[in-house]
Coordinates of C-alpha atoms in Angstrom, one line a residue:
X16 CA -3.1 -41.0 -19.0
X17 CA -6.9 -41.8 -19.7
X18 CA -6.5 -45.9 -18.7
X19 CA -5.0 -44.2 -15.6
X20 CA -7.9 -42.7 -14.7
X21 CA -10.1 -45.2 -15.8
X22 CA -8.2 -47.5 -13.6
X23 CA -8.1 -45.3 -10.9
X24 CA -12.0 -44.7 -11.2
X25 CA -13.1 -48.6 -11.4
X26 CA -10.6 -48.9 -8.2
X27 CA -12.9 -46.6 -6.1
X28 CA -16.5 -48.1 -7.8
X29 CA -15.5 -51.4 -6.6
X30 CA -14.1 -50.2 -3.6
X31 CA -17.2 -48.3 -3.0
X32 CA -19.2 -51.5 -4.1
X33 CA -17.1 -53.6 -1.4
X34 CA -18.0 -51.4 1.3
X35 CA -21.9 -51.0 0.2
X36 CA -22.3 -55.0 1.0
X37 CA -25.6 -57.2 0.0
X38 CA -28.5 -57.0 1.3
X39 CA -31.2 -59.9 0.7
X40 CA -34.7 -60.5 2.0
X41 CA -35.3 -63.3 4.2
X42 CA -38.0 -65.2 6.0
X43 CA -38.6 -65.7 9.4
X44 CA -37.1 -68.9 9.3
X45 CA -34.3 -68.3 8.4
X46 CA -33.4 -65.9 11.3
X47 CA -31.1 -67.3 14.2
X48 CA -33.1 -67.9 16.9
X49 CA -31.4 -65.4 19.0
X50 CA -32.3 -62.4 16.3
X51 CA -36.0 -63.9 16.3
X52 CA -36.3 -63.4 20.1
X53 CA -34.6 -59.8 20.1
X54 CA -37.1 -58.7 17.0
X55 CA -40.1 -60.7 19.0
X56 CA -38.9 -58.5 22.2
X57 CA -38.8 -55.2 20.5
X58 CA -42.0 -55.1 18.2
X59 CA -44.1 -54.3 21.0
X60 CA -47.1 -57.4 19.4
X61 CA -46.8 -55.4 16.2
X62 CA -46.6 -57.6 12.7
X63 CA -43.0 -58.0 10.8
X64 CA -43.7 -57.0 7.6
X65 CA -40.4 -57.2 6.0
X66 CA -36.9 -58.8 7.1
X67 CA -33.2 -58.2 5.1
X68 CA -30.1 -59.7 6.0
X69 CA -27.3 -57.5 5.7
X70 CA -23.7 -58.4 4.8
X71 CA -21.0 -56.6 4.9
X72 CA -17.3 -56.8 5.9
X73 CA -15.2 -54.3 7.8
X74 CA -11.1 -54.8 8.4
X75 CA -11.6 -58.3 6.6
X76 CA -14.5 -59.8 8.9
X77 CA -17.9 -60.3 7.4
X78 CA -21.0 -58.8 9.8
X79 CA -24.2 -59.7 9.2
X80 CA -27.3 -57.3 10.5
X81 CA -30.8 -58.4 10.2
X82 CA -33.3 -55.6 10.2
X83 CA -36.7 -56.3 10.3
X84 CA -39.4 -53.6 9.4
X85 CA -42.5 -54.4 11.9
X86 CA -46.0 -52.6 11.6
X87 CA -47.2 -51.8 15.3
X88 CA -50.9 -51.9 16.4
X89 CA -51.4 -48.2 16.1
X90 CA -50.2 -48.6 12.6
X91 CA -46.5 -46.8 13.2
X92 CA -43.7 -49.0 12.1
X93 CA -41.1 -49.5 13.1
X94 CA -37.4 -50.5 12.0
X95 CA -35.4 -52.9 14.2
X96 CA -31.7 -53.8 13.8
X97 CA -29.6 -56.6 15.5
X98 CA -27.1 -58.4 14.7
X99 CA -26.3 -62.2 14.3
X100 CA -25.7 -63.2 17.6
X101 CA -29.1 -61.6 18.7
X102 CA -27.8 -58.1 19.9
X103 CA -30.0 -55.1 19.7
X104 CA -28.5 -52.4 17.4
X105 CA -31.0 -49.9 16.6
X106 CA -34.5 -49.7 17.1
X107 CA -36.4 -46.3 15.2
X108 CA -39.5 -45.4 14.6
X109 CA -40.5 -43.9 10.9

């Protein structure tokens, strides 16, 4: 009964792990050119302060989402999401 449950319990952690995905900081650089253009577009001349790369998969296909935190000149920032191929997700204001 009890390694029942305990297998039933680390099913759903790493099912719940699986699910979460990885997320890593990375550099300008490192960005497809397309996702540079569509942050570039949508910071309105503010400063990217930060950029993550995030991986996850969904029906077994792996989707990546860049979102890149940018500072605007009146000091609001702003967080902008797209996606590999350079598509605008999200773009929200904190």
């Amino acid at each position: 009964m009890k390694k029942s449950i305990l297998l039933s319990v680390g099913a759903m952690v790493f099912a719940t792990s699986a699910l979460a995905g990885k997320e890593e900081k990375v550099h300008w650089s490192e960005l497809p050119a397309a996702v540079q253009k569509t942050i570039t577009d949508n910071a309105g001349g503010g400063k990217v302060e930060e950029i993550e790369k995030e991986t996850k998969s969904k029906d077994g296909k792996t989707i990546i989402v860049y979102e890149a935190e940018v500072k605007k000149p009146d000091g609001k920032k702003v967080e902008i999401k797209v996606g590999e191929d350079g598509k605008l997700i999200e773009s929200e204001r904190n």
